[in-house]
Coordinates of C-alpha atoms and ligand atoms in Angstrom, one line a residue:
X1 CA 33.3 63.4 93.8
X2 CA 31.2 63.7 90.6
X3 CA 27.7 62.1 90.3
X4 CA 28.4 58.9 88.4
X5 CA 24.8 57.6 88.5
X6 CA 21.6 59.4 87.4
X7 CA 19.6 57.0 89.6
X8 CA 20.4 54.5 92.4
X9 CA 17.9 52.0 93.8
X10 CA 18.8 51.3 97.4
X11 CA 17.2 48.1 98.9
X12 CA 17.2 46.4 95.5
X13 CA 17.3 43.0 97.1
X14 CA 14.0 43.5 99.0
X15 CA 10.5 42.6 97.7
X16 CA 9.7 46.1 96.7
X17 CA 13.2 47.0 95.6
X18 CA 13.4 44.1 93.2
X19 CA 10.1 45.0 91.6
X20 CA 11.4 48.6 91.2
X21 CA 14.5 47.3 89.5
X22 CA 12.4 45.0 87.3
X23 CA 10.2 48.0 86.3
X24 CA 13.2 50.0 85.3
X25 CA 14.2 47.2 82.9
X26 CA 10.6 47.0 81.6
X27 CA 10.3 50.7 81.0
X28 CA 13.7 50.9 79.4
X29 CA 12.6 48.2 77.0
X30 CA 9.2 49.5 76.2
X31 CA 9.5 53.3 76.6
X32 CA 13.2 54.1 76.4
X33 CA 12.5 57.8 75.6
X34 CA 11.5 58.2 79.3
X35 CA 15.2 58.0 80.2
X36 CA 17.8 60.7 79.6
X37 CA 20.4 59.9 77.0
X38 CA 23.6 58.5 78.5
X39 CA 21.5 57.3 81.5
X40 CA 23.7 55.5 84.1
X41 CA 22.2 53.7 87.1
X42 CA 23.2 51.6 90.1
X43 CA 21.5 49.1 92.4
X44 CA 22.5 49.1 96.0
X45 CA 22.2 46.9 99.1
X46 CA 24.3 45.2 101.8
X47 CA 25.1 42.0 99.9
X48 CA 27.0 42.1 96.6
X49 CA 26.1 38.5 95.7
X50 CA 22.3 39.1 96.1
X51 CA 22.6 42.3 94.0
X52 CA 24.5 40.5 91.3
X53 CA 21.9 37.6 91.3
X54 CA 19.2 40.2 90.6
X55 CA 21.0 41.5 87.5
X56 CA 21.7 38.0 86.3
X57 CA 18.1 37.1 86.7
X58 CA 16.5 40.2 85.2
X59 CA 18.9 41.1 82.4
X60 CA 18.1 38.0 80.2
X61 CA 14.3 38.7 80.6
X62 CA 14.7 42.1 78.8
X63 CA 17.0 41.6 75.8
X64 CA 15.7 44.8 74.2
X65 CA 16.5 47.0 77.3
X66 CA 18.0 50.2 76.0
X67 CA 20.0 51.3 79.1
X68 CA 23.4 50.0 80.2
X69 CA 23.8 47.3 82.9
X70 CA 23.5 48.8 86.5
X71 CA 26.5 49.3 88.6
X72 CA 26.5 47.5 92.0
X73 CA 27.0 49.5 95.2
X74 CA 27.5 48.1 98.6
X75 CA 25.7 50.1 101.3
X76 CA 24.6 49.0 104.8
X77 CA 22.5 51.3 106.9
X78 CA 25.0 51.0 109.8
X79 CA 28.0 52.0 107.7
X80 CA 27.9 55.8 107.3
X81 CA 30.8 56.0 104.9
X82 CA 28.9 53.6 102.5
X83 CA 25.7 55.6 102.7
X84 CA 27.7 58.8 102.1
X85 CA 29.5 57.2 99.1
X86 CA 26.2 56.0 97.6
X87 CA 24.6 59.5 98.0
X88 CA 27.7 61.3 96.8
X89 CA 27.8 59.3 93.6
X90 CA 24.1 59.5 92.8
X91 CA 21.9 62.3 91.4
X92 CA 18.6 60.7 92.6
X93 CA 18.2 57.9 95.1
X94 CA 15.2 55.6 95.4
X95 CA 15.2 54.3 99.0
X96 CA 13.3 51.0 99.3
X97 CA 14.7 49.9 102.7
X98 CA 12.1 49.9 105.4
X99 CA 10.5 50.0 108.0
X100 CA 11.6 53.6 107.6
X101 CA 11.3 54.6 111.2
X102 CA 14.2 52.3 112.0
X103 CA 16.2 52.5 108.8
X104 CA 15.3 55.7 107.0
X105 CA 17.0 58.6 108.8
X106 CA 20.6 57.8 108.1
X107 CA 19.8 57.6 104.3
X108 CA 18.0 60.9 104.4
X109 CA 20.9 62.5 106.3
X110 CA 23.5 61.3 103.8
X111 CA 21.4 62.4 100.9
X112 CA 21.0 65.9 102.3
X113 CA 24.7 66.2 103.2
X114 CA 25.8 64.9 99.8
X115 CA 23.2 66.7 97.8
X116 CA 21.5 63.7 96.3
X117 CA 17.7 64.1 95.5
X118 CA 15.7 61.4 97.3
X119 CA 12.4 59.5 97.0
X120 CA 11.0 56.7 99.1
X121 CA 7.9 54.6 99.5
X122 CA 7.2 55.1 103.2
X123 CA 3.7 55.0 104.5
X124 CA 4.8 56.0 108.0
X125 CA 3.6 59.6 108.9
X126 CA 5.7 59.8 112.1
X127 CA 8.9 59.2 110.0
X128 CA 7.8 61.6 107.3
X129 CA 7.0 64.4 109.7
X130 CA 10.1 63.8 111.8
X131 CA 12.3 64.0 108.7
X132 CA 10.4 67.1 107.6
X133 CA 11.0 68.9 110.9
X134 CA 14.6 67.7 111.3
X135 CA 16.1 68.1 107.8
X136 CA 13.9 70.6 105.8
X137 CA 16.1 73.7 106.3
X138 CA 19.4 71.9 105.8
X139 CA 18.0 70.2 102.6
X140 CA 16.7 73.6 101.3
X141 CA 20.1 75.2 102.0
X142 CA 21.9 72.4 100.1
X143 CA 19.4 72.7 97.2
X144 CA 18.3 69.1 97.6
X145 CA 14.8 67.7 97.3
X146 CA 13.7 64.9 99.6
X147 CA 10.3 63.5 98.8
X148 CA 8.6 60.9 101.0
X149 CA 5.6 58.6 100.3
X150 CA 6.2 58.3 96.6
X151 CA 4.5 54.9 96.2
X152 CA 0.9 53.9 96.4
X153 CA 1.1 55.6 99.8
X154 CA 0.4 58.5 98.9
X155 CA 0.9 59.7 95.3
X156 CA -2.6 58.7 93.9
X157 CA -4.4 60.5 96.7
X158 CA -2.1 63.4 97.2
X159 CA -1.7 64.2 93.5
X160 CA -5.4 63.3 93.0
X161 CA -6.4 66.0 95.5
X162 CA -4.1 68.4 93.7
X163 CA -5.8 67.5 90.4
X164 CA -9.2 68.2 91.8
X165 CA -8.0 71.7 93.0
X166 CA -6.6 72.4 89.5
X167 CA -10.0 71.4 87.9
X168 CA -11.7 73.9 90.1
X169 CA -9.2 76.6 89.3
X170 CA -9.6 75.9 85.6
X171 CA -13.4 76.3 85.9
X172 CA -13.1 79.5 87.9
X173 CA -14.5 77.8 91.0
X174 CA -13.3 77.4 94.6
X175 CA -13.1 74.0 96.2
X176 CA -13.8 73.6 99.9
X177 CA -14.0 69.9 100.6
X178 CA -12.7 66.6 99.2
X179 CA -13.8 63.1 100.3
X180 CA -11.6 60.1 99.2
X181 CA -13.0 56.6 98.9
X182 CA -10.5 53.8 98.3
X183 CA -11.6 50.5 96.7
X184 CA -9.4 47.4 96.3
X185 CA -10.5 44.8 93.8
X186 CA -9.1 41.3 94.1
X187 CA -9.5 38.1 92.2
X188 CA -10.0 34.4 93.1
X189 CA -6.3 34.2 94.1
X190 CA -6.8 36.7 96.9
X191 CA -4.6 39.4 98.3
X192 CA -1.1 39.3 99.7
X193 CA 1.0 42.1 101.3
X194 CA 4.7 41.9 102.3
X195 CA 5.9 41.4 105.8
X196 CA 7.8 44.7 106.0
X197 CA 4.6 46.6 105.1
X198 CA 2.8 44.8 107.9
X199 CA 5.8 45.5 110.3
X200 CA 5.6 49.2 109.4
X201 CA 1.8 49.2 110.1
X202 CA 2.3 47.5 113.5
X203 CA 4.9 50.0 114.6
X204 CA 2.9 52.8 113.1
X205 CA -0.1 52.1 115.3
X206 CA 2.3 52.0 118.2
X207 CA 3.8 55.4 117.5
X208 CA 0.6 57.6 117.4
X209 CA 1.8 59.4 120.6
X210 CA 5.1 60.3 119.0
X211 CA 3.4 61.7 116.0
X212 CA 1.3 63.9 118.3
X213 CA 4.4 65.2 120.0
X214 CA 6.0 66.1 116.6
X215 CA 2.9 68.0 115.6
X216 CA 2.8 69.9 118.8
X217 CA 6.2 71.4 118.1
X218 CA 5.7 71.8 114.3
X219 CA 6.8 75.2 112.8
X220 CA 4.5 74.7 109.9
X221 CA 1.5 77.0 109.4
X222 CA -1.6 75.3 110.9
X223 CA -4.5 74.6 108.6
X224 CA -7.2 77.4 108.9
X225 CA -10.7 76.8 110.3
X226 CA -12.9 75.7 107.4
X227 CA -14.3 78.7 105.6
X228 CA -17.3 76.9 104.1
X229 CA -19.7 74.5 105.7
X230 CA -17.9 71.9 107.9
X231 CA -17.2 68.5 106.2
X232 CA -18.9 65.7 108.2
X233 CA -16.4 62.9 109.0
X234 CA -18.0 59.4 109.4
X235 CA -16.1 57.8 112.2
X236 CA -18.1 54.6 112.1
X237 CA -19.3 52.2 109.5
X238 CA -21.5 54.2 107.1
X239 CA -23.2 53.6 103.8
X240 CA -22.8 55.9 100.9
X241 CA -25.7 55.8 98.4
X242 CA -23.5 55.5 95.4
X243 CA -20.4 53.8 96.7
X244 CA -21.6 51.5 99.5
X245 CA -20.2 50.7 102.9
X246 CA -17.2 52.5 104.2
X247 CA -14.9 53.0 107.2
X248 CA -12.2 55.6 108.0
X249 CA -9.1 55.0 105.9
X250 CA -6.3 54.1 108.4
X251 CA -3.2 54.5 106.3
X252 CA -1.0 57.4 105.6
X253 CA -2.9 59.4 102.9
X254 CA -4.9 61.8 105.2
X255 CA -1.6 62.7 107.0
X256 CA 0.2 63.3 103.8
X257 CA -2.6 65.4 102.3
X258 CA -2.7 67.5 105.5
X259 CA 1.1 67.9 105.5
X260 CA 1.0 68.9 101.8
X261 CA -1.5 71.6 102.5
X262 CA 0.6 72.9 105.4
X263 CA 3.8 72.9 103.2
X264 CA 1.9 75.0 100.6
X265 CA 0.6 77.4 103.3
X266 CA 4.0 77.8 104.9
X267 CA 5.6 78.6 101.5
X268 CA 7.8 75.5 101.4
X269 CA 6.4 74.4 98.1
X270 CA 7.4 77.6 96.4
X271 CA 9.4 77.1 93.2
X272 CA 12.2 79.3 92.0
X273 CA 10.1 81.9 90.2
X274 CA 13.1 83.5 88.5
X275 CA 13.8 80.3 86.7
X276 CA 10.2 79.2 86.0
X277 CA 8.9 82.7 85.1
X278 CA 5.2 82.7 85.6
X279 CA 4.8 79.4 87.4
X280 CA 1.3 78.1 88.0
X281 CA -0.7 79.5 90.9
X282 CA -0.7 77.7 94.3
X283 CA -3.6 75.3 95.0
X284 CA -6.1 76.3 97.6
X285 CA -6.7 74.6 101.0
X286 CA -9.6 72.1 101.4
X287 CA -11.1 70.0 104.2
X288 CA -10.3 66.4 103.6
X289 CA -11.7 63.0 104.8
X290 CA -10.7 59.5 103.6
X291 CA -12.5 56.2 103.7
X292 CA -12.0 52.6 102.7
X293 CA -14.9 51.0 100.9
X294 CA -15.9 47.5 102.0
X295 CA -17.7 45.1 99.7
X296 CA -20.3 43.8 102.2
X297 CA -21.6 43.9 105.8
X298 CA -19.9 40.5 106.4
X299 CA -16.5 42.0 105.4
X300 CA -17.3 45.0 107.6
X301 CA -17.9 42.7 110.6
X302 CA -14.5 40.9 110.0
X303 CA -12.8 44.3 109.5
X304 CA -14.0 45.4 113.0
X305 CA -13.1 42.2 114.7
X306 CA -9.6 42.1 113.3
X307 CA -9.2 45.9 113.7
X308 CA -10.2 45.7 117.3
X309 CA -7.7 43.0 118.1
X310 CA -4.9 44.7 116.0
X311 CA -5.4 48.1 117.7
X312 CA -5.5 46.5 121.2
X313 CA -2.3 44.5 120.6
X314 CA -0.4 47.3 118.7
X315 CA -0.8 49.6 121.8
X316 CA 1.7 47.6 123.9
X317 CA 5.3 46.2 123.3
X318 CA 4.3 42.6 124.1
X319 CA 1.2 42.9 121.8
X320 CA 3.4 44.2 119.0
X321 CA 5.7 41.2 119.5
X322 CA 2.7 38.9 119.2
X323 CA 1.4 40.7 116.0
X324 CA 4.8 40.5 114.4
X325 CA 5.2 36.8 115.2
X326 CA 1.9 35.8 113.6
X327 CA 1.2 38.0 110.7
X328 CA -1.3 35.7 108.9
X329 CA -3.3 35.0 112.0
X330 CA -3.8 38.7 112.8
X331 CA -4.4 39.9 109.2
X332 CA -6.8 37.2 108.0
X333 CA -4.1 35.8 105.8
X334 CA -3.4 39.0 104.0
X335 CA 0.1 39.7 105.3
X336 CA 2.7 37.0 105.3
X337 CA 6.5 36.3 105.0
X338 CA 5.6 34.6 101.7
X339 CA 5.7 36.9 98.7
X340 CA 2.6 37.6 96.6
X341 CA 2.1 35.3 93.6
X342 CA 2.0 36.7 90.0
X343 CA -1.6 35.6 89.9
X344 CA -2.5 37.7 92.9
X345 CA -0.7 40.7 91.5
X346 CA -2.4 40.3 88.1
X347 CA -5.9 40.0 89.6
X348 CA -5.7 43.0 92.0
X349 CA -6.4 46.7 91.2
X350 CA -7.3 49.9 93.0
X351 CA -9.7 52.7 92.5
X352 CA -9.6 56.0 94.4
X353 CA -12.7 58.2 94.1
X354 CA -12.3 61.9 95.0
X355 CA -15.6 63.6 95.5
X356 CA -15.5 67.3 96.0
X357 CA -17.7 70.3 96.7
X358 CA -17.2 74.0 96.6
X359 CA -18.5 77.3 95.2
X360 CA -19.0 78.4 91.6
X361 CA -17.0 81.6 92.3
X362 CA -13.3 82.4 91.9
X363 CA -12.9 83.3 95.5
X364 CA -14.7 82.1 98.7
X365 CA -17.9 84.0 99.4
X366 CA -17.6 86.3 102.4
X367 CA -20.4 84.5 104.3
X368 CA -19.2 81.1 103.0
X369 CA -20.1 79.2 106.3
X370 CA -23.8 80.0 105.7
X371 CA -23.9 79.5 102.0
X372 CA -24.9 76.2 100.3
X373 CA -22.2 74.6 98.3
X374 CA -23.1 74.9 94.6
X375 CA -20.1 73.4 92.8
X376 CA -19.1 69.7 92.7
X377 CA -17.0 67.3 90.7
X378 CA -15.6 63.8 91.0
X379 CA -12.2 62.5 89.9
X380 CA -11.1 58.9 89.8
X381 CA -7.6 57.5 90.1
X382 CA -7.2 54.0 88.9
X383 CA -4.3 51.6 88.8
X384 CA -3.0 48.0 89.1
X385 CA -2.1 46.2 92.3
X386 CA -1.0 48.9 94.7
X387 CA 2.1 47.5 96.6
X388 CA 4.3 45.9 94.0
X389 CA 2.9 46.8 90.6
X390 CA 1.6 50.4 91.0
X391 CA 4.3 51.5 93.6
X392 CA 7.3 50.7 91.3
X393 CA 5.7 52.5 88.4
X394 CA 4.9 55.5 90.6
X395 CA 8.3 55.9 92.3
X396 CA 10.2 55.4 89.1
X397 CA 8.2 58.3 87.5
X398 CA 8.8 60.4 90.6
X399 CA 12.5 59.7 90.4
X400 CA 12.6 60.5 86.6
X401 CA 10.7 63.7 87.2
X402 CA 13.2 64.8 89.8
X403 CA 16.0 63.9 87.4
X404 CA 14.6 65.8 84.5
X405 CA 13.1 68.8 86.3
X406 CA 15.2 69.6 89.3
X407 CA 17.7 72.0 87.7
X408 CA 15.1 74.1 86.0
X409 CA 13.5 75.3 89.2
X410 CA 10.1 73.6 88.7
X411 CA 10.6 71.4 91.8
X412 CA 11.1 73.1 95.2
X413 CA 13.9 72.1 97.5
X414 CA 13.6 70.8 101.1
X415 CA 11.8 67.8 102.7
X416 CA 8.4 67.5 101.0
X417 CA 5.4 65.4 100.2
X418 CA 4.6 64.4 96.5
X419 CA 2.2 67.2 95.7
X420 CA 4.3 69.8 97.4
X421 CA 7.3 68.7 95.4
X422 CA 5.7 67.9 92.0
X423 CA 2.7 70.3 91.7
X424 CA 4.5 72.3 89.0
X425 CA 5.6 69.3 86.9
X426 CA 4.1 66.8 84.5
X427 CA 4.1 63.9 87.0
X428 CA 0.4 63.2 86.4
X429 CA 0.9 62.9 82.6
X430 CA 3.8 60.7 83.2
X431 CA 1.8 58.4 85.5
X432 CA -1.0 58.2 82.9
X433 CA 1.6 56.8 80.5
X434 CA 2.4 54.0 82.8
X435 CA -1.2 53.0 83.5
X436 CA -2.0 55.1 86.7
X437 CA -4.9 57.1 85.4
X438 CA -6.3 60.3 86.7
X439 CA -9.6 61.5 85.2
X440 CA -12.6 63.6 85.9
X441 CA -15.8 61.5 86.1
X442 CA -18.8 63.1 84.4
Ligands
NAP501 N1 4.0 52.9 99.9 C1 3.7 51.8 99.4 O1 2.7 51.6 98.8 C2 4.6 50.6 99.7 C3 4.6 49.5 98.9 C4 5.5 48.4 99.1 C5 6.4 48.5 100.2 N2 6.4 49.7 100.9 C6 7.4 49.8 102.0 O2 8.7 49.5 101.5 C7 9.5 49.1 102.6 C8 10.2 47.8 102.1 O3 9.3 46.7 102.0 P1 9.7 45.3 101.4 O4 8.5 44.5 101.5 O5 10.4 45.5 100.1 O6 10.8 44.8 102.5 P2 11.8 43.7 102.4 O7 11.5 42.7 101.4 O8 12.1 43.2 103.8 O9 13.2 44.4 101.9 C9 13.9 45.2 102.8 C10 15.2 45.7 102.1 O10 15.9 46.4 103.1 C11 17.2 45.9 103.1 N3 17.9 46.1 104.4 C12 17.5 45.7 105.6 N4 18.4 46.0 106.5 C13 19.4 46.7 105.9 C14 20.6 47.3 106.3 N5 21.0 47.3 107.5 N6 21.3 47.9 105.3 C15 21.0 48.0 104.0 N7 19.8 47.4 103.6 C16 19.1 46.8 104.5 C17 17.1 44.4 102.8 O11 18.4 43.9 102.3 P3 18.7 42.3 102.4 O12 18.1 41.7 101.2 O13 20.2 42.3 102.4 O14 18.1 41.8 103.7 C18 16.1 44.5 101.6 O15 16.7 44.9 100.4 C19 8.6 48.8 103.8 O16 8.7 49.9 104.7 C20 7.2 48.9 103.2 O17 6.2 49.3 104.1 C21 5.6 50.7 100.7

């Protein structure tokens, strides 16, 4: 069967999926040149009526939309023939059906078998590393690119670290360590996260053991021992002179940055050199640590109380049931079955500071471990509300990058992370155009 659709959005009826569809309408109205000519797309889910209602609601909101109406595809996770049909008829698929550890694998399998490039917004490292281990070789053989974590988790950090490495290479320097500091700014309306994201986090904390098992049998090249001075990791509440109080970042970004570096070292991020002739040089490996910034000691205290209870309960099946039954109670009202309001989305933004150190030499000094680090720079990634404003913008740009670049060899094939897939493309420039900014801070 030929590929009827350039892009299909699966899970279009969900909270995130619907925002992704809305963003496609917005983009096609404001920046139609971002889409290929003759662009054809589809939205997919398990209920035709709900999908049709989304088109009926969004289409009148964007009268100047320059792309045709999306086709409607019915696909249920438990119906393999429907998933196969969806993958078979699409060039690129955005998968917004989660929690991915329960729903993701069948979609990945169909995409690999039917040669459909794939992006998702998972923040679940266990799922990502399991898919990488299970499907990488098959995807590479079938010349298909599967890219996980193409939302706020973990494009700003993963591509931000890549940008830092590129800045060092441009200056003729060698980076050795990067620290990431995440800051969320909210307004008077407060913060709201979706229930499926909370559900993913609850199960994520409960599957740390499984992730360890997957890593034990990994065929990927292990990260080398640090060549320069060891980066100190602050396991407890600490205070940075410039940025303030911080605690370890508990979401997916450190796992994704680590996996990206392993994919580069193993050679899985190699592009088709014959086609790209003289592709850019591979980025070097660095030590990495990530933190969340907290606005005050009072918030830090609350963070520890809620964190302690959450960790304790997430470790057992009955505890997870309790957490899932009362999201507001166990997340200080942040996560709920209610959706975020437009006010909450408008008043929230994120900032990721990437502080790095290294040597002012093109290669690592031979006695690097005993030398003082004499190079440093800071980069900042900034964007709107992460979950439902930034994430749709990011994943749509990842999907359009796959659509426009995949045939010219600039994107490697296999099961990859964002930076391993997109290091040789213009994804950062594209993100800047939709308000996710990456800049060196002087
Ligand atoms: N990386 C990030 O920054 C980020 C940001 C936002 C969300 N996310 C992740 O995105 C995922 C979705 O979150 P959400 O809040 O959008 O969830 P949601 O509102 O519950 O939506 C889930 C979607 O999955 C569909 N679905 C469920 N079971 C299905 C099945 N058997 N077959 C086909 N479709 C099925 C639902 O369809 P129905 O409408 O028919 O029920 C719905 O479209 C979560 O894993 C979340 O963690 C990540």
